[in-house]
Amino acid sequence: MSRRRSPGRPGRDSEDLRCTLIDAALTCYTREGVAATSIKAIAAEAGVTPALLHYYFGSRDQLRQAVIDDRILPLIQAVQEKVHGAGEDVAALIGAFMDAMNAAVTANPWWPALWVREVLCEGGALREVLIEKVGRTFLQAFVQRFAAAQQRGELNGALDPRLLLVSLLGLTLFPAAGAAVWRKLLDADDLGPAEQQKHTAALLERGLELRHGL
Amino acid sequence: MSRRRSPGRPGRDSEDLRCTLIDAALTCYTREGVAATSIKAIAAEAGVTPALLHYYFGSRDQLRQAVIDDRILPLIQAVQEKVHGAGEDVAALIGAFMDAMNAAVTANPWWPALWVREVLCEGGALREVLIEKVGRTFLQAFVQRFAAAQQRGELNGALDPRLLLVSLLGLTLFPAAGAAVWRKLLDADDLGPAEQQKHTAALLERGLELRHGL
DNA sequence: CAGAAATTTAATTAATTTTTAAATTAATTA
DNA sequence: TAATTAATTTAAAAATTAATTAAATTTCTG
């Protein structure tokens, strides 16, 4: 945070400030939402002046675009690639997706909250980007493979193949986005990604196993 | 939206304007987030002047509180009561919860997006309200009943009882919050609450039924 | 018809934010 | 080592915007 310094060019031990600034922007976006975040707030978060953000990015909009280009798109691409590398089998596909999501979330804790806020919600700042850039093809590839697997009897036929990926997102992104809330409500500091992962896998593999049915 | 009229007291056909104003506030909160919503924006949404909002509610904060008291708390209470009315059986409990959520979401389409934004996310405006007012007891009651059911062998023992309600929320609120996105991505206007409900029930009851396991 | 109620117009106040320009210091280069 | 360039801050300007208040307007009610 506050790293107040005097004016003038910094010494050669300069950390990568651009990176720090983008981190600060992500923190603010996550905490307040993209729409409600001013460059003043980002500057405060980074312990720097608004003028510097101008120097680096030009304007508020360009800064937002930089955050998208530098952080968000690569993240999605990483997930896409891991999934792409999975073989023919649906189980492998789903497993790869869940693993990729868990890895992405663990490495980028800001991601889930930002996602639910700015992609899921009407008026979200990342909606267009994601939907047009990656969403459609990504989602539809899954839908087709799910449907094919159902026909081969390798996947619960009562599921709607179009909704399954949505369910998987709901079981990964949603719990991760609320992690702080759950931990507080449950007084459970030990409740980490590992427990979450195990629980979700159990639910997906076997369902609730109710004796009487819903 | 715009219902421009001249100054002065309106005719006696007056709809319940207070209600309209609160609706407009909800719309803006949902679209832009509570923090980023000005009373000016709400006034525009309702086709009314900012001064009128003052006349009705006193201030921006009081308006927010009115939205919470008039709309959000009753909604949660309704869910709570329906769940409370469910019998001993876990299956009945879970079924009642899912039904109550689906009903609440169908009747109040703004609810899921507002929830993920303002409860789930750090800095959300409804976080404290919900967590302190209803969250803890509600959640813990579920946890205990889940754990008891597991001991009786009536519920998949590999699940984490603390995380199951989170999963259920992730399978209801999350898909509902993104409904517009999914529909657009899938070119599926027919994809409504009924399909969603059926799909989720199938997933919960039987899991994925993969041949090879995850 | 008189007074109260519901609205808008218009003005005030206040704050805030983005952006620009100038000043300062350190590094690099010739 | 002097001159230039780069990275920062300070300070100020410019623009926008928001919340709130006061006054004016119209319609209803008694």
Coordinates of C-alpha atoms (C1' of nucleotides) in Angstrom, one line a residue:
Chain A
M1 CA 0.0 0.0 0.0
S2 CA 1.5 3.3 1.1
R3 CA 5.0 3.6 -0.2
R4 CA 5.3 7.3 -0.1
R5 CA 8.4 8.6 -1.8
S6 CA 9.7 12.0 -2.8
P7 CA 9.5 13.2 -6.4
G8 CA 12.0 12.2 -9.0
R9 CA 13.2 9.2 -10.8
P10 CA 13.5 6.2 -8.5
G11 CA 16.7 4.1 -7.9
R12 CA 17.5 1.2 -10.1
D13 CA 16.1 -1.3 -7.7
S14 CA 12.8 -0.4 -9.3
E15 CA 10.3 -3.2 -9.0
D16 CA 8.0 -3.6 -11.9
L17 CA 5.7 -0.8 -11.0
R18 CA 3.3 -1.3 -13.9
C19 CA 2.6 -4.7 -12.5
T20 CA 2.0 -3.2 -9.0
L21 CA -0.4 -0.7 -10.5
I22 CA -2.4 -3.3 -12.3
D23 CA -2.6 -5.3 -9.1
A24 CA -3.9 -2.3 -7.3
A25 CA -6.5 -1.8 -9.9
L26 CA -7.6 -5.5 -9.6
T27 CA -7.8 -5.1 -5.9
C28 CA -10.1 -2.1 -6.2
Y29 CA -12.1 -3.6 -9.0
T30 CA -12.7 -6.6 -6.8
R31 CA -13.6 -4.6 -3.8
E32 CA -15.7 -1.9 -5.2
G33 CA -16.6 -3.0 -8.7
V34 CA -15.1 -1.6 -11.9
A35 CA -17.8 1.1 -12.3
A36 CA -17.3 2.5 -8.8
T37 CA -13.5 2.5 -9.0
S38 CA -11.8 5.8 -9.6
I39 CA -8.1 6.1 -10.6
K40 CA -7.7 8.1 -7.4
A41 CA -8.7 5.0 -5.4
I42 CA -6.3 2.8 -7.4
A43 CA -3.6 5.3 -6.8
A44 CA -4.2 5.3 -3.1
E45 CA -4.2 1.5 -3.1
A46 CA -0.9 1.4 -4.8
G47 CA 0.6 4.2 -2.7
V48 CA 1.1 6.4 -5.7
T49 CA -0.5 9.6 -7.2
P50 CA -3.3 9.7 -9.7
A51 CA -0.9 11.5 -12.0
L52 CA 1.3 8.5 -12.2
L53 CA -1.5 6.3 -13.4
H54 CA -2.0 8.8 -16.1
Y55 CA 1.7 8.6 -17.0
Y56 CA 1.5 4.9 -17.3
F57 CA -1.8 4.3 -18.9
G58 CA -3.1 7.5 -20.3
S59 CA -6.6 7.4 -19.0
R60 CA -9.0 5.5 -16.8
D61 CA -10.4 3.6 -19.7
Q62 CA -7.0 2.6 -21.1
L63 CA -6.1 1.4 -17.6
R64 CA -9.1 -0.8 -17.5
Q65 CA -8.2 -2.2 -20.9
A66 CA -4.7 -2.9 -19.7
V67 CA -6.0 -4.9 -16.8
I68 CA -8.2 -6.9 -19.1
D69 CA -5.4 -7.6 -21.6
D70 CA -2.6 -8.2 -19.1
R71 CA -4.5 -10.3 -16.5
I72 CA -7.9 -11.4 -17.4
L73 CA -7.5 -12.7 -20.9
P74 CA -4.4 -14.7 -20.2
L75 CA -6.1 -16.3 -17.3
I76 CA -9.0 -17.5 -19.4
Q77 CA -6.6 -18.6 -22.1
A78 CA -4.7 -20.7 -19.6
V79 CA -7.9 -22.5 -18.6
Q80 CA -8.9 -23.0 -22.2
E81 CA -5.6 -24.5 -23.0
K82 CA -5.6 -27.0 -20.2
V83 CA -9.0 -28.1 -21.1
H84 CA -8.1 -28.4 -24.7
G85 CA -5.3 -30.7 -23.8
A86 CA -7.7 -33.2 -22.2
G87 CA -8.5 -36.3 -24.2
E88 CA -11.7 -37.7 -25.6
D89 CA -13.2 -39.0 -22.4
V90 CA -15.9 -36.8 -20.7
A91 CA -14.6 -37.6 -17.3
A92 CA -11.2 -36.4 -18.3
L93 CA -12.7 -33.3 -19.8
I94 CA -14.7 -32.4 -16.7
G95 CA -11.8 -33.3 -14.5
A96 CA -9.4 -31.1 -16.5
F97 CA -11.9 -28.2 -16.3
M98 CA -12.3 -28.5 -12.6
D99 CA -8.6 -28.8 -12.0
A100 CA -7.9 -25.8 -14.3
M101 CA -10.5 -23.7 -12.4
N102 CA -9.2 -24.7 -9.1
A103 CA -5.6 -23.8 -10.1
A104 CA -6.7 -20.5 -11.6
V105 CA -8.6 -19.6 -8.5
T106 CA -5.8 -20.6 -6.2
A107 CA -3.3 -18.6 -8.1
N108 CA -5.6 -15.6 -8.6
P109 CA -7.8 -15.1 -5.6
W110 CA -9.4 -11.9 -7.1
W111 CA -10.7 -13.8 -10.0
P112 CA -13.9 -15.3 -8.8
A113 CA -15.3 -12.2 -7.2
L114 CA -14.5 -10.1 -10.2
W115 CA -16.0 -12.7 -12.5
V116 CA -19.4 -12.9 -10.7
R117 CA -19.5 -9.1 -10.5
E118 CA -18.5 -8.1 -13.9
V119 CA -19.4 -11.0 -16.1
L120 CA -22.5 -12.4 -14.4
C121 CA -24.2 -9.2 -13.6
E122 CA -26.1 -7.0 -16.0
G123 CA -24.0 -4.0 -16.9
G124 CA -20.8 -5.7 -15.9
A125 CA -17.6 -4.3 -17.4
L126 CA -16.2 -7.6 -18.6
R127 CA -19.3 -9.0 -20.0
E128 CA -18.9 -8.1 -23.7
V129 CA -15.2 -9.0 -23.6
L130 CA -15.8 -12.5 -22.4
I131 CA -19.0 -13.3 -24.1
E132 CA -17.8 -12.3 -27.6
K133 CA -14.2 -13.3 -27.2
V134 CA -14.3 -16.7 -25.6
G135 CA -17.7 -17.5 -24.3
R136 CA -19.6 -18.8 -27.2
T137 CA -17.1 -21.3 -28.8
F138 CA -15.9 -22.4 -25.4
L139 CA -19.3 -23.1 -24.1
Q140 CA -20.6 -24.8 -27.2
A141 CA -17.7 -27.1 -27.5
F142 CA -18.6 -28.4 -24.0
V143 CA -22.2 -28.7 -24.9
Q144 CA -21.5 -30.9 -27.9
R145 CA -19.1 -33.2 -26.0
F146 CA -21.6 -33.5 -23.2
A147 CA -24.4 -34.4 -25.5
A148 CA -22.3 -36.9 -27.3
A149 CA -21.2 -38.5 -24.1
Q150 CA -24.8 -38.8 -23.0
Q151 CA -25.7 -40.7 -26.2
R152 CA -22.9 -43.1 -25.5
G153 CA -24.3 -43.6 -22.0
E154 CA -21.2 -42.2 -20.4
L155 CA -22.9 -39.3 -18.7
N156 CA -26.2 -39.0 -16.7
G157 CA -28.8 -38.7 -19.4
A158 CA -31.2 -36.6 -17.3
L159 CA -28.9 -33.6 -17.3
D160 CA -29.3 -30.8 -19.7
P161 CA -26.0 -30.7 -21.6
R162 CA -26.4 -26.9 -22.1
L163 CA -26.6 -26.3 -18.4
L164 CA -23.9 -28.6 -17.2
L165 CA -21.0 -26.2 -17.7
V166 CA -23.1 -23.6 -15.9
S167 CA -23.4 -26.0 -13.0
L168 CA -19.7 -26.6 -12.9
L169 CA -19.1 -22.9 -12.8
G170 CA -21.6 -22.6 -10.0
L171 CA -19.7 -25.2 -8.1
T172 CA -16.3 -23.6 -8.5
L173 CA -16.5 -19.9 -9.0
F174 CA -19.4 -19.2 -6.7
P175 CA -18.0 -20.9 -3.6
A176 CA -14.6 -19.3 -4.3
A177 CA -16.1 -15.9 -4.7
G178 CA -17.8 -16.2 -1.3
A179 CA -15.0 -18.0 0.5
A180 CA -14.5 -15.1 3.0
V181 CA -18.2 -15.1 3.8
W182 CA -18.4 -18.9 4.4
R183 CA -15.3 -18.9 6.5
K184 CA -16.7 -16.2 8.7
L185 CA -20.2 -17.7 9.0
L186 CA -18.8 -21.2 9.7
D187 CA -16.0 -20.0 12.0
A188 CA -13.9 -22.3 9.9
D189 CA -10.5 -21.0 9.0
D190 CA -9.4 -24.4 7.9
L191 CA -11.8 -24.5 5.1
G192 CA -9.6 -24.1 2.1
P193 CA -9.5 -25.0 -1.6
A194 CA -8.5 -28.6 -0.9
E195 CA -11.7 -29.3 1.2
Q196 CA -13.8 -27.5 -1.4
Q197 CA -12.3 -29.5 -4.2
K198 CA -12.9 -32.8 -2.4
H199 CA -16.4 -31.9 -1.5
T200 CA -17.4 -30.8 -5.0
A201 CA -15.8 -33.9 -6.5
A202 CA -17.9 -36.1 -4.2
L203 CA -21.1 -34.3 -5.1
L204 CA -20.4 -34.5 -8.8
E205 CA -19.5 -38.2 -8.8
R206 CA -22.2 -39.6 -6.6
G207 CA -24.7 -36.8 -6.0
L208 CA -26.4 -36.5 -2.7
E209 CA -27.2 -40.3 -2.3
L210 CA -30.5 -39.5 -0.6
R211 CA -32.4 -42.5 0.6
H212 CA -35.8 -41.1 -0.3
G213 CA -35.1 -38.9 -3.3
L214 CA -35.9 -35.3 -3.7
Chain B
M1 CA -39.3 4.6 -17.4
S2 CA -39.8 8.2 -18.6
R3 CA -43.2 9.4 -17.4
R4 CA -42.5 13.1 -17.6
R5 CA -45.2 15.2 -16.1
S6 CA -45.7 18.8 -15.1
P7 CA -45.2 19.9 -11.5
G8 CA -48.0 19.7 -9.0
R9 CA -50.0 17.1 -7.2
P10 CA -51.0 14.2 -9.5
G11 CA -54.5 13.0 -10.2
R12 CA -56.1 10.5 -7.9
D13 CA -55.3 7.6 -10.2
S14 CA -51.9 7.7 -8.5
E15 CA -50.2 4.3 -8.6
D16 CA -48.2 3.5 -5.6
L17 CA -45.2 5.6 -6.4
R18 CA -43.1 4.6 -3.4
C19 CA -43.2 1.1 -4.7
T20 CA -42.2 2.3 -8.2
L21 CA -39.3 4.2 -6.8
I22 CA -38.1 1.2 -4.8
D23 CA -38.3 -0.9 -8.0
A24 CA -36.3 1.7 -9.8
A25 CA -33.7 1.6 -7.1
L26 CA -33.5 -2.2 -7.3
T27 CA -33.1 -2.0 -11.0
C28 CA -30.2 0.4 -10.7
Y29 CA -28.6 -1.5 -7.8
T30 CA -28.8 -4.7 -9.9
R31 CA -27.4 -3.0 -13.0
E32 CA -24.7 -0.9 -11.6
G33 CA -24.1 -2.1 -8.0
V34 CA -25.3 -0.3 -4.9
A35 CA -22.1 1.7 -4.5
A36 CA -22.1 3.1 -8.0
T37 CA -25.8 4.0 -8.0
S38 CA -26.7 7.7 -7.5
I39 CA -30.1 8.9 -6.6
K40 CA -30.0 10.8 -9.8
A41 CA -29.7 7.5 -11.7
I42 CA -32.6 6.1 -9.7
A43 CA -34.7 9.2 -10.5
A44 CA -33.9 8.8 -14.2
E45 CA -34.9 5.2 -14.1
A46 CA -38.2 6.0 -12.4
G47 CA -38.8 9.0 -14.7
V48 CA -38.8 11.3 -11.8
T49 CA -36.6 14.0 -10.3
P50 CA -34.0 13.5 -7.6
A51 CA -35.9 15.9 -5.4
L52 CA -38.8 13.5 -5.3
L53 CA -36.6 10.8 -4.0
H54 CA -35.7 13.1 -1.2
Y55 CA -39.2 13.9 -0.5
Y56 CA -40.0 10.2 -0.1
F57 CA -37.0 8.9 1.6
G58 CA -35.0 11.7 3.0
S59 CA -31.6 10.7 1.8
R60 CA -29.6 8.3 -0.3
D61 CA -28.8 6.1 2.7
Q62 CA -32.4 6.0 4.0
L63 CA -33.5 5.0 0.5
R64 CA -31.1 2.1 0.6
Q65 CA -32.3 1.1 3.9
A66 CA -35.9 1.2 2.7
V67 CA -35.0 -1.1 -0.2
I68 CA -33.5 -3.5 2.3
D69 CA -36.4 -3.4 4.7
D70 CA -39.2 -3.4 2.1
R71 CA -37.8 -5.9 -0.3
I72 CA -34.8 -7.8 0.7
L73 CA -35.5 -8.9 4.2
P74 CA -39.0 -10.1 3.5
L75 CA -37.7 -12.2 0.6
I76 CA -35.2 -13.9 2.8
Q77 CA -37.8 -14.4 5.5
A78 CA -40.1 -16.1 3.1
V79 CA -37.4 -18.6 2.2
Q80 CA -36.6 -19.2 5.8
E81 CA -40.2 -19.9 6.7
K82 CA -40.7 -22.4 3.9
V83 CA -37.6 -24.2 4.9
H84 CA -38.6 -24.2 8.5
G85 CA -41.9 -25.8 7.5
A86 CA -40.1 -28.8 6.1
G87 CA -40.2 -32.0 8.1
E88 CA -37.4 -34.1 9.6
D89 CA -36.1 -35.8 6.5
V90 CA -33.0 -34.3 4.8
A91 CA -34.5 -35.0 1.4
A92 CA -37.5 -32.9 2.3
L93 CA -35.3 -30.2 3.8
I94 CA -33.2 -29.9 0.7
G95 CA -36.2 -30.2 -1.6
A96 CA -37.9 -27.4 0.3
F97 CA -34.9 -25.2 0.1
M98 CA -34.5 -25.7 -3.6
D99 CA -38.2 -25.0 -4.2
A100 CA -38.1 -21.9 -2.0
M101 CA -35.1 -20.6 -3.9
N102 CA -36.6 -21.3 -7.2
A103 CA -39.8 -19.6 -6.3
A104 CA -38.0 -16.6 -4.9
V105 CA -35.9 -16.2 -8.0
T106 CA -38.9 -16.6 -10.3
A107 CA -40.9 -14.0 -8.4
N108 CA -37.9 -11.6 -8.0
P109 CA -35.6 -11.8 -11.0
W110 CA -33.4 -9.0 -9.6
W111 CA -32.5 -11.0 -6.5
P112 CA -29.7 -13.4 -7.7
A113 CA -27.6 -10.7 -9.4
L114 CA -28.0 -8.4 -6.4
W115 CA -27.1 -11.2 -4.1
V116 CA -23.9 -12.3 -5.8
R117 CA -22.8 -8.7 -6.1
E118 CA -23.7 -7.3 -2.7
V119 CA -23.4 -10.3 -0.5
L120 CA -20.8 -12.5 -2.1
C121 CA -18.4 -9.7 -3.0
E122 CA -16.1 -8.0 -0.6
G123 CA -17.3 -4.6 0.2
G124 CA -20.9 -5.5 -0.7
A125 CA -23.6 -3.3 0.7
L126 CA -25.8 -6.2 1.9
R127 CA -23.1 -8.3 3.4
E128 CA -23.4 -7.2 7.0
V129 CA -27.1 -7.2 7.0
L130 CA -27.4 -10.7 5.8
I131 CA -24.5 -12.2 7.6
E132 CA -25.4 -10.9 11.0
K133 CA -29.1 -11.0 10.6
V134 CA -29.8 -14.3 9.1
G135 CA -26.7 -16.0 7.8
R136 CA -25.2 -17.6 10.8
T137 CA -28.1 -19.4 12.4
F138 CA -29.6 -20.3 9.1
L139 CA -26.4 -21.8 7.8
Q140 CA -25.6 -23.6 11.0
A141 CA -29.0 -25.2 11.3
F142 CA -28.4 -26.8 7.9
V143 CA -24.9 -27.9 8.7
Q144 CA -26.2 -29.8 11.8
R145 CA -29.0 -31.5 10.0
F146 CA -26.7 -32.5 7.2
A147 CA -24.2 -34.0 9.5
A148 CA -26.9 -35.9 11.4
A149 CA -28.3 -37.3 8.2
Q150 CA -24.8 -38.4 7.2
Q151 CA -24.4 -40.3 10.4
R152 CA -27.7 -42.0 9.8
G153 CA -26.5 -43.0 6.3
E154 CA -29.2 -40.9 4.6
L155 CA -26.8 -38.5 2.8
N156 CA -23.6 -39.1 0.9
G157 CA -20.9 -39.3 3.6
A158 CA -18.1 -38.0 1.4
L159 CA -19.7 -34.5 1.3
D160 CA -18.6 -31.8 3.7
P161 CA -21.7 -30.8 5.6
R162 CA -20.5 -27.3 6.0
L163 CA -20.1 -26.8 2.2
L164 CA -23.3 -28.5 1.1
L165 CA -25.5 -25.4 1.5
V166 CA -22.9 -23.4 -0.4
S167 CA -23.1 -25.9 -3.2
L168 CA -26.9 -25.6 -3.3
L169 CA -26.6 -21.8 -3.5
G170 CA -24.1 -22.2 -6.2
L171 CA -26.5 -24.4 -8.2
T172 CA -29.4 -22.0 -7.8
L173 CA -28.4 -18.4 -7.3
F174 CA -25.4 -18.6 -9.7
P175 CA -27.2 -19.9 -12.7
A176 CA -30.1 -17.6 -12.1
A177 CA -27.8 -14.5 -11.8
G178 CA -26.3 -15.3 -15.2
A179 CA -29.5 -16.4 -16.9
A180 CA -29.3 -13.6 -19.5
V181 CA -25.7 -14.5 -20.3
W182 CA -26.4 -18.2 -20.7
R183 CA -29.4 -17.6 -22.9
K184 CA -27.4 -15.3 -25.1
L185 CA -24.4 -17.6 -25.4
L186 CA -26.5 -20.7 -26.0
D187 CA -29.0 -19.0 -28.3
A188 CA -31.6 -20.6 -26.2
D189 CA -34.5 -18.5 -25.3
D190 CA -36.5 -21.5 -24.2
L191 CA -34.1 -22.1 -21.4
G192 CA -36.2 -21.2 -18.4
P193 CA -36.4 -21.9 -14.7
A194 CA -38.2 -25.2 -15.3
E195 CA -35.4 -26.7 -17.3
Q196 CA -32.9 -25.3 -14.8
Q197 CA -34.8 -26.9 -11.9
K198 CA -35.0 -30.3 -13.6
H199 CA -31.4 -30.3 -14.6
T200 CA -30.2 -29.4 -11.1
A201 CA -32.4 -31.9 -9.4
A202 CA -30.9 -34.6 -11.7
L203 CA -27.4 -33.5 -10.9
L204 CA -28.1 -33.6 -7.1
E205 CA -29.9 -36.9 -7.1
R206 CA -27.6 -38.9 -9.2
G207 CA -24.5 -36.9 -9.9
L208 CA -22.7 -37.1 -13.2
E209 CA -22.9 -40.9 -13.4
L210 CA -19.6 -41.1 -15.2
R211 CA -18.4 -44.4 -16.4
H212 CA -14.8 -43.9 -15.5
G213 CA -14.9 -41.5 -12.5
L214 CA -13.3 -38.1 -12.2
Chain C
dC1 C1' -62.4 28.7 -1.8
dA2 C1' -58.5 27.7 1.5
dG3 C1' -55.1 24.9 2.8
dA4 C1' -52.5 20.7 2.3
dA5 C1' -50.0 17.3 -0.6
dA6 C1' -47.2 15.9 -4.4
dT7 C1' -44.2 17.3 -7.9
dT8 C1' -41.0 19.9 -10.5
dT9 C1' -37.6 23.8 -11.3
dA10 C1' -33.9 25.9 -10.0
dA11 C1' -30.3 27.0 -7.1
dT12 C1' -26.8 25.9 -3.6
dT13 C1' -23.3 23.5 -1.8
dA14 C1' -20.0 20.3 -1.8
dA15 C1' -17.2 17.2 -3.2
dT16 C1' -14.8 14.6 -6.3
dT17 C1' -12.4 13.2 -10.4
dT18 C1' -9.9 13.5 -14.4
dT19 C1' -6.5 15.8 -16.6
dT20 C1' -2.6 19.0 -17.3
dA21 C1' 1.6 21.6 -16.3
dA22 C1' 5.5 22.4 -13.7
dA23 C1' 8.9 20.9 -10.6
dT24 C1' 12.1 17.5 -8.8
dT25 C1' 15.3 13.8 -8.6
dA26 C1' 17.9 9.9 -10.5
dA27 C1' 19.7 7.4 -14.3
dT28 C1' 21.9 7.2 -18.8
dT29 C1' 24.6 8.8 -22.4
dA30 C1' 27.9 11.3 -24.9
Chain D
dT1 C1' 31.2 15.3 -16.1
dA2 C1' 27.7 17.8 -18.4
dA3 C1' 23.5 17.2 -20.9
dT4 C1' 19.6 14.7 -21.7
dT5 C1' 16.0 11.6 -20.6
dA6 C1' 12.9 9.0 -17.5
dA7 C1' 10.0 8.5 -13.5
dT8 C1' 7.7 10.7 -10.0
dT9 C1' 5.4 14.1 -7.2
dT10 C1' 3.1 18.7 -6.3
dA11 C1' -0.1 21.7 -7.4
dA12 C1' -3.6 23.5 -9.9
dA13 C1' -7.2 23.7 -13.5
dA14 C1' -11.2 22.0 -15.5
dA15 C1' -15.0 19.4 -15.7
dT16 C1' -18.4 16.8 -13.9
dT17 C1' -21.4 15.4 -10.9
dA18 C1' -23.9 14.6 -6.8
dA19 C1' -26.7 15.6 -2.7
dT20 C1' -29.5 18.6 -0.7
dT21 C1' -32.6 22.7 -0.1
dA22 C1' -36.0 26.3 -1.3
dA23 C1' -39.4 28.0 -4.0
dA24 C1' -42.9 27.5 -7.4
dT25 C1' -46.6 24.9 -9.4
dT26 C1' -50.5 22.2 -9.7
dT27 C1' -54.1 19.3 -8.0
dC28 C1' -56.7 17.3 -4.5
dT29 C1' -59.6 17.5 -0.2
dG30 C1' -62.5 19.6 3.1

